[in-house]
Amino acid sequence: MTSLSGKRLLLGLTGGIAAYKAAELARLFVKAGMDVRVVMTAAACRFITPVTMQALSGQTVYTDLWDARVRDNMAHIELSRDRDLILVAPASADFMAKLANGLADDLLSTLCLARQSLLAVAPAMNVQMWENAAMRRNVALLREDGIAVMGPGAGDQACGETGMGRMLEPEDLFAAVAVLLGPKLLRGRKVLVTAGPTYEPIDTVRGITNQSSGKMGYAVAQAALEAGAEVTLVSGPTALAAPLGAVRVDVRSARDMHEAVMARAMASDIFISVAAVADYHVVDAKAHKIKRGSGNLAIELAPNPDILATVAALKKPPFCVGFAAETENLRVNAQAKRKRKKIPLLAANLAQETFGRDDNALTLIDDQGEHELQRAAKIVIARQLIAHVAGMLKSS
Ligand code: CTP
């Protein structure tokens, strides 16, 4: 028995070379005891045949909006009504654009528009298509609409290029669906997350910041929401949209972040400190623009509070999780950092392999030892981290 046993899935396939992976995906779901109904677009049928999907799912495969086999001839309604989840894998760029704009010109897109169930998509496309501005807008819209975007992953692509855009491997998609449909591991828990860089002003127009994009912290907030938690996201300056359902508190400097966190830490069950907090601020930041002079200009820096260590030192601290972005000696430095900050769990990564990227790999360090999370999209890693935290809380 798995947590997916008995769950009802509508697996939608659109046109892309990754359609071949949908065969393995269907097999994994069926093996887990799920009821899998497959719907394919005309383009998907050019990559893999309905016969293959029928054999693996053990059910009739539907491709046509006008399928006379469906009661009342309302395939777009009937086929999805009893489903717990619609998963479109692979989801092509064209299909995601249709979804984002509410278009419905074939069976699968119409089903999605008429849905009552959860909807998830597993993007699969060339890296340039994934990074295209129109695609960025569409993905943001899909997320705002509460659609779970699973992946994509990074790596070699069928077109010969390398980068983000590969559909997640069937095992990873299976895991993501298990999280989405599975038990709400953090139901009723209040989770406080910090994310992004901080900005320390030098004068009114200049400041000191760092290369953190905020993507990892936002992914952690999203994963905690999926796990049923109430999430507050204290964010330094980023261009990201907060995950739907999170309470967002915008801050600029480390001292602002410290204040925002301390006001909420006591009322939180879990504190996950993902932000890249500046260790110093500028003493005597000027309230006007500093003018050019002929000689050197010295800027004096004073230490900022260590937010995580301060929260961990509270009388009744929330369960504290730290992040460590190291540039060398990852394990040794991270182990020392965990001890110094007196926190039960620290997630370590190499700064040069995470900052600004959409994927990450983490080493989780706790009292039991080290656990490797293999490189994957940040949201996939975040879900694994949340599952680990939930496991630690359960056994504590
Ligand atoms: N952190 C914090 N407040 C700070 C500095 C860091 O809360 N002023 C948190 C970060 O959010 C992260 C953890 O502490 O969860 C480790 O951050 P890092 O910058 O790696 O640690 P530092 O203590 O600043 O050590 P160093 O920069 O010397 O590596």
Coordinates of C-alpha atoms and ligand atoms in Angstrom, one line a residue:
M1 CA 0.0 0.0 0.0
T2 CA 1.2 3.5 -0.8
S3 CA -0.4 6.8 0.0
L4 CA -1.5 6.9 -3.6
S5 CA -3.4 3.6 -3.6
G6 CA -7.0 4.1 -4.7
K7 CA -6.4 7.7 -5.9
R8 CA -7.9 8.5 -9.3
L9 CA -5.6 10.2 -11.9
L10 CA -6.2 11.6 -15.3
L11 CA -2.9 11.5 -17.1
G12 CA -2.8 13.9 -20.0
L13 CA -0.1 13.7 -22.7
T14 CA 0.7 16.5 -25.1
G15 CA 3.2 16.5 -28.0
G16 CA 6.8 16.3 -27.0
I17 CA 9.6 13.7 -27.2
A18 CA 9.3 13.2 -23.4
A19 CA 6.0 11.5 -24.2
Y20 CA 7.9 8.2 -24.1
K21 CA 8.6 8.8 -20.4
A22 CA 4.8 9.0 -19.8
A23 CA 4.6 5.2 -20.4
E24 CA 6.9 4.5 -17.5
L25 CA 5.1 7.1 -15.4
A26 CA 1.7 5.4 -16.1
R27 CA 3.3 2.1 -15.0
L28 CA 4.6 3.6 -11.7
F29 CA 1.1 5.0 -10.9
V30 CA -0.7 1.7 -11.8
K31 CA 1.8 -0.2 -9.7
A32 CA 1.1 2.1 -6.8
G33 CA -2.6 1.1 -7.0
M34 CA -3.9 4.2 -8.7
D35 CA -6.7 4.3 -11.2
V36 CA -5.1 5.9 -14.3
R37 CA -7.2 7.3 -17.1
V38 CA -5.2 8.6 -20.1
V39 CA -6.1 11.4 -22.4
M40 CA -3.8 12.3 -25.3
T41 CA -3.7 15.3 -27.7
A42 CA -3.3 14.7 -31.4
A43 CA 0.3 15.8 -31.2
A44 CA 1.0 13.3 -28.4
C45 CA -0.2 10.5 -30.6
R46 CA 2.6 11.3 -33.0
F47 CA 5.2 10.5 -30.4
I48 CA 3.6 7.5 -28.7
T49 CA 0.5 5.4 -29.6
P50 CA -2.7 5.2 -27.6
V51 CA -2.3 1.4 -27.7
T52 CA 0.9 1.7 -25.5
M53 CA -0.9 3.9 -23.0
Q54 CA -4.0 1.6 -23.0
A55 CA -1.9 -1.5 -22.3
L56 CA -0.1 0.2 -19.5
S57 CA -3.0 1.9 -17.8
G58 CA -5.4 -1.0 -18.5
Q59 CA -8.1 1.5 -19.6
T60 CA -9.5 3.0 -22.7
V61 CA -7.5 6.0 -23.9
Y62 CA -9.3 9.1 -25.1
T63 CA -8.1 11.5 -27.7
D64 CA -11.3 13.1 -29.1
L65 CA -13.6 15.8 -27.8
W66 CA -16.4 14.2 -29.8
D67 CA -15.9 10.6 -28.5
A68 CA -19.3 8.9 -28.8
R69 CA -18.3 6.3 -26.2
V70 CA -18.7 8.8 -23.4
R71 CA -22.1 9.2 -21.7
D72 CA -24.1 12.2 -23.0
N73 CA -21.2 12.8 -25.4
M74 CA -19.7 15.2 -22.8
A75 CA -16.2 13.8 -22.7
H76 CA -14.8 17.1 -21.5
I77 CA -17.0 16.8 -18.3
E78 CA -17.4 13.1 -17.7
L79 CA -13.7 12.1 -18.0
S80 CA -12.4 14.3 -15.2
R81 CA -15.3 14.5 -12.7
D82 CA -14.3 11.6 -10.5
R83 CA -10.6 12.3 -10.6
D84 CA -8.4 13.5 -7.7
L85 CA -5.8 15.0 -10.0
I86 CA -5.2 15.8 -13.6
L87 CA -1.5 15.5 -14.4
V88 CA -0.3 16.7 -17.8
A89 CA 3.0 15.1 -18.5
P90 CA 4.6 16.0 -20.8
A91 CA 3.2 19.5 -20.9
S92 CA 4.4 21.3 -24.1
A93 CA 5.0 25.0 -24.3
D94 CA 1.9 25.3 -26.5
F95 CA -0.3 23.5 -24.0
M96 CA 0.9 25.6 -21.1
A97 CA 0.2 28.7 -23.1
K98 CA -3.3 27.5 -23.7
L99 CA -3.8 26.6 -20.1
A100 CA -2.5 30.0 -18.9
N101 CA -5.0 31.8 -21.2
G102 CA -8.0 29.5 -20.7
L103 CA -8.1 28.2 -24.3
A104 CA -10.0 25.0 -24.9
D105 CA -9.8 23.7 -28.4
D106 CA -9.3 19.9 -27.9
L107 CA -10.3 17.3 -25.4
L108 CA -7.4 17.7 -22.9
S109 CA -7.5 21.5 -22.8
T110 CA -11.3 21.5 -22.5
L111 CA -11.1 18.9 -19.7
C112 CA -8.6 21.1 -17.8
L113 CA -10.8 24.2 -18.2
A114 CA -13.9 22.3 -16.9
R115 CA -12.0 20.6 -14.0
Q116 CA -13.0 20.4 -10.4
S117 CA -9.9 18.5 -9.4
L118 CA -6.3 19.5 -8.7
L119 CA -4.2 20.2 -11.8
A120 CA -0.5 19.7 -12.2
V121 CA 1.7 20.1 -15.3
A122 CA 5.2 18.6 -16.0
P123 CA 6.8 21.0 -18.5
A124 CA 9.0 19.5 -21.2
M125 CA 10.6 21.7 -23.8
N126 CA 13.8 23.1 -25.2
V127 CA 15.8 25.4 -22.8
Q128 CA 15.3 28.5 -24.9
M129 CA 11.5 27.9 -25.0
W130 CA 11.5 27.5 -21.2
E131 CA 13.5 30.7 -20.7
N132 CA 11.4 32.7 -23.2
A133 CA 9.7 35.7 -21.7
A134 CA 6.3 34.6 -22.8
M135 CA 6.9 31.2 -21.1
R136 CA 8.0 33.0 -17.9
R137 CA 4.7 34.9 -17.9
N138 CA 2.7 31.8 -18.6
V139 CA 4.3 29.9 -15.8
A140 CA 3.7 32.7 -13.4
L141 CA 0.0 32.8 -14.4
L142 CA -0.3 29.1 -14.0
R143 CA 1.1 29.3 -10.5
E144 CA -1.2 32.2 -9.6
D145 CA -4.1 30.0 -10.7
G146 CA -3.1 27.3 -8.2
I147 CA -1.7 24.9 -10.8
A148 CA 1.2 22.9 -9.6
V149 CA 4.2 23.2 -12.0
M150 CA 6.3 20.1 -11.4
G151 CA 9.8 20.7 -12.7
P152 CA 11.3 20.9 -15.2
G153 CA 14.7 19.4 -14.5
A154 CA 18.1 20.3 -16.0
G155 CA 20.3 18.3 -18.3
D156 CA 20.9 17.1 -21.8
Q157 CA 18.0 17.7 -24.2
A158 CA 16.8 15.8 -27.2
C159 CA 17.6 18.7 -29.4
G160 CA 21.3 18.5 -28.4
E161 CA 21.3 21.5 -26.1
T162 CA 21.7 21.4 -22.3
G163 CA 19.8 23.2 -19.6
M164 CA 16.4 23.6 -17.9
G165 CA 13.4 22.2 -19.7
R166 CA 13.7 18.4 -19.4
M167 CA 10.6 16.7 -18.1
L168 CA 11.3 15.4 -14.6
E169 CA 12.1 11.7 -14.5
P170 CA 9.1 9.5 -13.9
E171 CA 10.3 8.7 -10.3
D172 CA 10.6 12.4 -9.5
L173 CA 7.1 13.1 -10.9
F174 CA 5.8 10.2 -9.0
A175 CA 7.3 11.6 -5.8
A176 CA 5.8 15.1 -6.5
V177 CA 2.3 13.6 -7.1
A178 CA 2.7 11.6 -3.8
V179 CA 3.4 15.0 -2.0
L180 CA 0.4 16.7 -3.7
L181 CA -2.1 13.9 -3.1
G182 CA -0.4 12.4 -0.1
P183 CA -0.9 13.2 3.6
K184 CA -0.5 16.8 4.6
L185 CA 2.7 16.3 6.6
L186 CA 2.6 19.8 8.1
R187 CA -1.1 20.3 8.5
G188 CA -1.9 22.8 11.3
R189 CA 1.8 23.9 11.6
K190 CA 2.9 27.5 11.3
V191 CA 6.0 27.8 9.2
L192 CA 8.1 31.0 9.0
V193 CA 10.5 31.2 6.0
T194 CA 13.0 33.8 5.1
A195 CA 14.2 34.2 1.5
G196 CA 16.2 36.2 -0.9
P197 CA 19.1 38.6 -0.3
T198 CA 19.2 41.6 2.0
Y199 CA 20.1 45.2 1.0
E200 CA 22.3 47.3 3.2
P201 CA 22.2 51.0 2.1
I202 CA 25.4 53.0 1.8
D203 CA 23.5 56.2 0.8
T204 CA 20.1 56.9 -0.7
V205 CA 20.9 55.4 -4.0
R206 CA 23.6 52.8 -3.3
G207 CA 23.8 49.7 -1.2
I208 CA 25.4 46.3 -0.6
T209 CA 23.6 43.2 -1.5
N210 CA 24.3 39.6 -2.7
Q211 CA 23.5 37.3 -5.6
S212 CA 20.7 35.3 -3.9
S213 CA 17.6 35.1 -6.2
G214 CA 15.2 34.0 -3.5
K215 CA 14.2 31.0 -5.6
M216 CA 15.1 28.4 -3.0
G217 CA 13.3 30.1 -0.1
Y218 CA 10.2 30.6 -2.3
A219 CA 10.3 27.0 -3.2
V220 CA 10.5 26.0 0.5
A221 CA 7.5 28.2 1.2
Q222 CA 5.6 26.6 -1.7
A223 CA 6.5 23.1 -0.5
A224 CA 5.4 23.9 3.1
L225 CA 2.0 25.2 1.7
E226 CA 1.6 22.0 -0.3
A227 CA 2.2 20.0 2.9
G228 CA -0.7 21.8 4.6
A229 CA 1.2 24.4 6.6
E230 CA 0.3 28.0 7.3
V231 CA 3.2 29.9 5.8
T232 CA 4.7 33.3 6.4
L233 CA 7.4 34.4 4.0
V234 CA 9.7 37.1 5.1
S235 CA 11.4 38.2 1.9
G236 CA 14.3 40.4 1.0
P237 CA 14.1 42.2 -2.4
T238 CA 13.4 39.7 -5.2
A239 CA 11.3 39.9 -8.4
L240 CA 9.5 36.7 -7.5
A241 CA 5.7 36.2 -7.0
A242 CA 4.9 34.8 -3.6
P243 CA 3.4 31.3 -3.7
L244 CA -0.4 31.4 -3.5
G245 CA -1.6 31.2 0.1
A246 CA 1.6 32.4 1.8
V247 CA 1.5 35.6 3.9
R248 CA 4.4 37.7 2.5
V249 CA 6.3 40.3 4.5
D250 CA 8.7 42.4 2.4
V251 CA 11.9 43.7 4.0
R252 CA 15.1 45.3 2.8
S253 CA 17.9 45.2 5.3
A254 CA 19.1 42.4 7.7
R255 CA 18.0 44.5 10.6
D256 CA 14.5 44.8 9.1
M257 CA 14.4 41.1 8.5
H258 CA 15.5 40.5 12.1
E259 CA 12.7 42.6 13.4
A260 CA 10.1 40.9 11.1
V261 CA 11.3 37.5 12.1
M262 CA 11.5 38.1 15.9
A263 CA 7.9 39.5 15.8
R264 CA 6.7 36.2 14.5
A265 CA 9.2 33.5 15.6
M266 CA 7.6 32.7 19.0
A267 CA 4.2 32.0 17.3
S268 CA 5.8 29.7 14.7
D269 CA 6.3 25.9 14.9
I270 CA 9.0 25.8 12.3
F271 CA 11.6 28.5 11.2
I272 CA 13.4 27.8 7.9
S273 CA 16.1 30.4 7.4
V274 CA 16.9 30.4 3.7
A275 CA 17.7 34.1 3.2
A276 CA 21.2 35.1 2.4
V277 CA 21.5 37.6 5.2
A278 CA 24.2 40.3 5.1
D279 CA 26.6 39.8 8.0
Y280 CA 27.3 43.6 8.1
H281 CA 25.6 46.9 7.6
V282 CA 27.1 50.3 6.8
V283 CA 27.7 52.5 9.8
D284 CA 26.3 56.0 9.3
A285 CA 24.5 55.3 5.9
K286 CA 24.0 58.8 4.3
A287 CA 20.6 60.3 3.8
H288 CA 21.8 61.9 0.6
K289 CA 23.8 60.8 -2.4
I290 CA 27.5 60.7 -1.6
K291 CA 29.4 63.0 -4.0
R292 CA 32.6 62.0 -5.8
G293 CA 35.8 63.1 -4.1
S294 CA 39.4 63.0 -5.2
G295 CA 40.7 60.6 -2.5
N296 CA 39.7 57.1 -1.2
L297 CA 36.4 56.6 0.4
A298 CA 36.2 54.2 3.4
I299 CA 33.0 52.6 4.4
E300 CA 32.8 51.3 8.0
L301 CA 30.8 48.1 8.5
A302 CA 29.2 46.9 11.8
P303 CA 27.9 43.4 12.4
N304 CA 24.2 42.5 11.9
P305 CA 22.4 40.3 14.3
D306 CA 22.5 36.6 13.5
I307 CA 18.8 36.0 13.0
L308 CA 18.8 32.3 13.0
A309 CA 21.1 32.0 16.1
T310 CA 18.9 34.5 17.9
V311 CA 15.7 32.5 17.1
A312 CA 17.4 29.2 18.0
A313 CA 18.4 30.7 21.4
L314 CA 14.8 31.6 22.3
K315 CA 13.5 29.9 25.5
K316 CA 11.0 27.9 23.4
P317 CA 12.3 28.1 19.9
P318 CA 10.5 26.8 16.9
F319 CA 12.1 23.9 15.1
C320 CA 15.0 25.7 13.3
V321 CA 16.4 24.8 9.9
G322 CA 19.4 26.7 8.6
F323 CA 20.9 26.9 5.1
A324 CA 24.6 27.2 4.5
A325 CA 25.9 28.4 1.1
E326 CA 29.6 27.6 1.2
T327 CA 32.2 28.1 -1.5
E328 CA 34.6 25.4 -0.2
N329 CA 34.9 22.6 2.4
L330 CA 31.1 22.2 2.3
R331 CA 30.7 19.4 4.9
V332 CA 33.3 20.6 7.4
N333 CA 32.1 24.2 7.4
A334 CA 28.4 23.2 7.5
Q335 CA 28.9 20.8 10.4
A336 CA 30.6 23.6 12.3
K337 CA 27.9 26.1 11.4
R338 CA 25.1 23.8 12.7
K339 CA 26.9 23.4 16.0
R340 CA 27.6 27.1 16.3
K341 CA 24.0 28.1 15.6
K342 CA 22.7 25.2 17.8
I343 CA 20.1 24.1 15.3
P344 CA 18.7 20.6 14.7
L345 CA 18.9 20.7 10.9
L346 CA 21.2 22.4 8.4
A347 CA 20.9 22.3 4.6
A348 CA 24.2 22.8 2.9
N349 CA 24.9 23.7 -0.7
L350 CA 27.7 25.2 -2.8
A351 CA 27.0 28.9 -3.4
Q352 CA 28.4 28.7 -6.9
E353 CA 26.0 25.8 -7.7
T354 CA 22.8 27.4 -6.4
F355 CA 22.7 31.2 -6.6
G356 CA 20.4 32.3 -9.3
R357 CA 19.7 28.8 -10.6
D358 CA 16.4 26.9 -10.9
D359 CA 17.9 23.7 -9.6
N360 CA 19.9 22.7 -6.5
A361 CA 21.5 19.8 -4.7
L362 CA 21.6 19.7 -0.9
T363 CA 23.3 17.9 1.9
L364 CA 21.0 17.7 5.0
I365 CA 22.9 17.5 8.2
D366 CA 21.2 16.5 11.5
D367 CA 22.1 14.5 14.6
Q368 CA 21.7 11.3 12.7
G369 CA 24.3 12.2 10.0
E370 CA 24.2 13.4 6.4
H371 CA 21.5 12.9 3.8
E372 CA 22.1 13.8 0.2
L373 CA 19.4 15.3 -2.0
Q374 CA 20.4 14.8 -5.6
R375 CA 20.3 17.8 -8.0
A376 CA 16.8 18.6 -9.1
A377 CA 14.5 21.6 -9.6
K378 CA 14.4 23.7 -6.4
I379 CA 10.8 22.8 -5.8
V380 CA 11.6 19.1 -5.9
I381 CA 14.4 19.6 -3.4
A382 CA 12.2 21.8 -1.2
R383 CA 9.5 19.1 -1.0
Q384 CA 12.2 16.6 0.0
L385 CA 13.4 19.0 2.7
I386 CA 9.9 19.5 4.0
A387 CA 9.4 15.7 4.1
H388 CA 12.6 15.4 6.1
V389 CA 11.6 18.1 8.6
A390 CA 8.2 16.5 9.0
G391 CA 9.9 13.2 9.7
M392 CA 12.2 14.8 12.3
L393 CA 9.2 16.5 14.0
K394 CA 7.3 13.2 14.1
S395 CA 10.1 11.3 15.7
S396 CA 11.0 14.0 18.2
Ligands
CTP1 N1 21.7 33.8 8.9 C1 21.0 34.7 9.7 N2 21.4 35.9 10.0 C2 22.6 36.3 9.6 C3 23.4 35.5 8.8 C4 23.0 34.3 8.5 O1 19.8 34.3 10.1 N3 23.0 37.5 10.0 C5 21.3 32.5 8.6 C6 21.0 32.2 7.1 O2 19.7 32.5 6.7 C7 21.3 30.7 7.0 C8 22.4 30.5 8.1 O3 22.2 31.6 9.0 O4 20.2 29.9 7.3 C9 23.8 30.4 7.6 O5 24.1 31.6 6.8 P1 25.6 31.9 6.4 O6 25.6 33.2 5.7 O7 26.0 30.7 5.6 O8 26.3 31.8 7.8 P2 27.1 32.9 8.6 O9 26.8 32.7 10.0 O10 26.9 34.3 8.0 O11 28.6 32.4 8.3 P3 29.6 32.8 7.1 O12 29.0 33.9 6.3 O13 30.8 33.2 7.8 O14 29.8 31.5 6.3

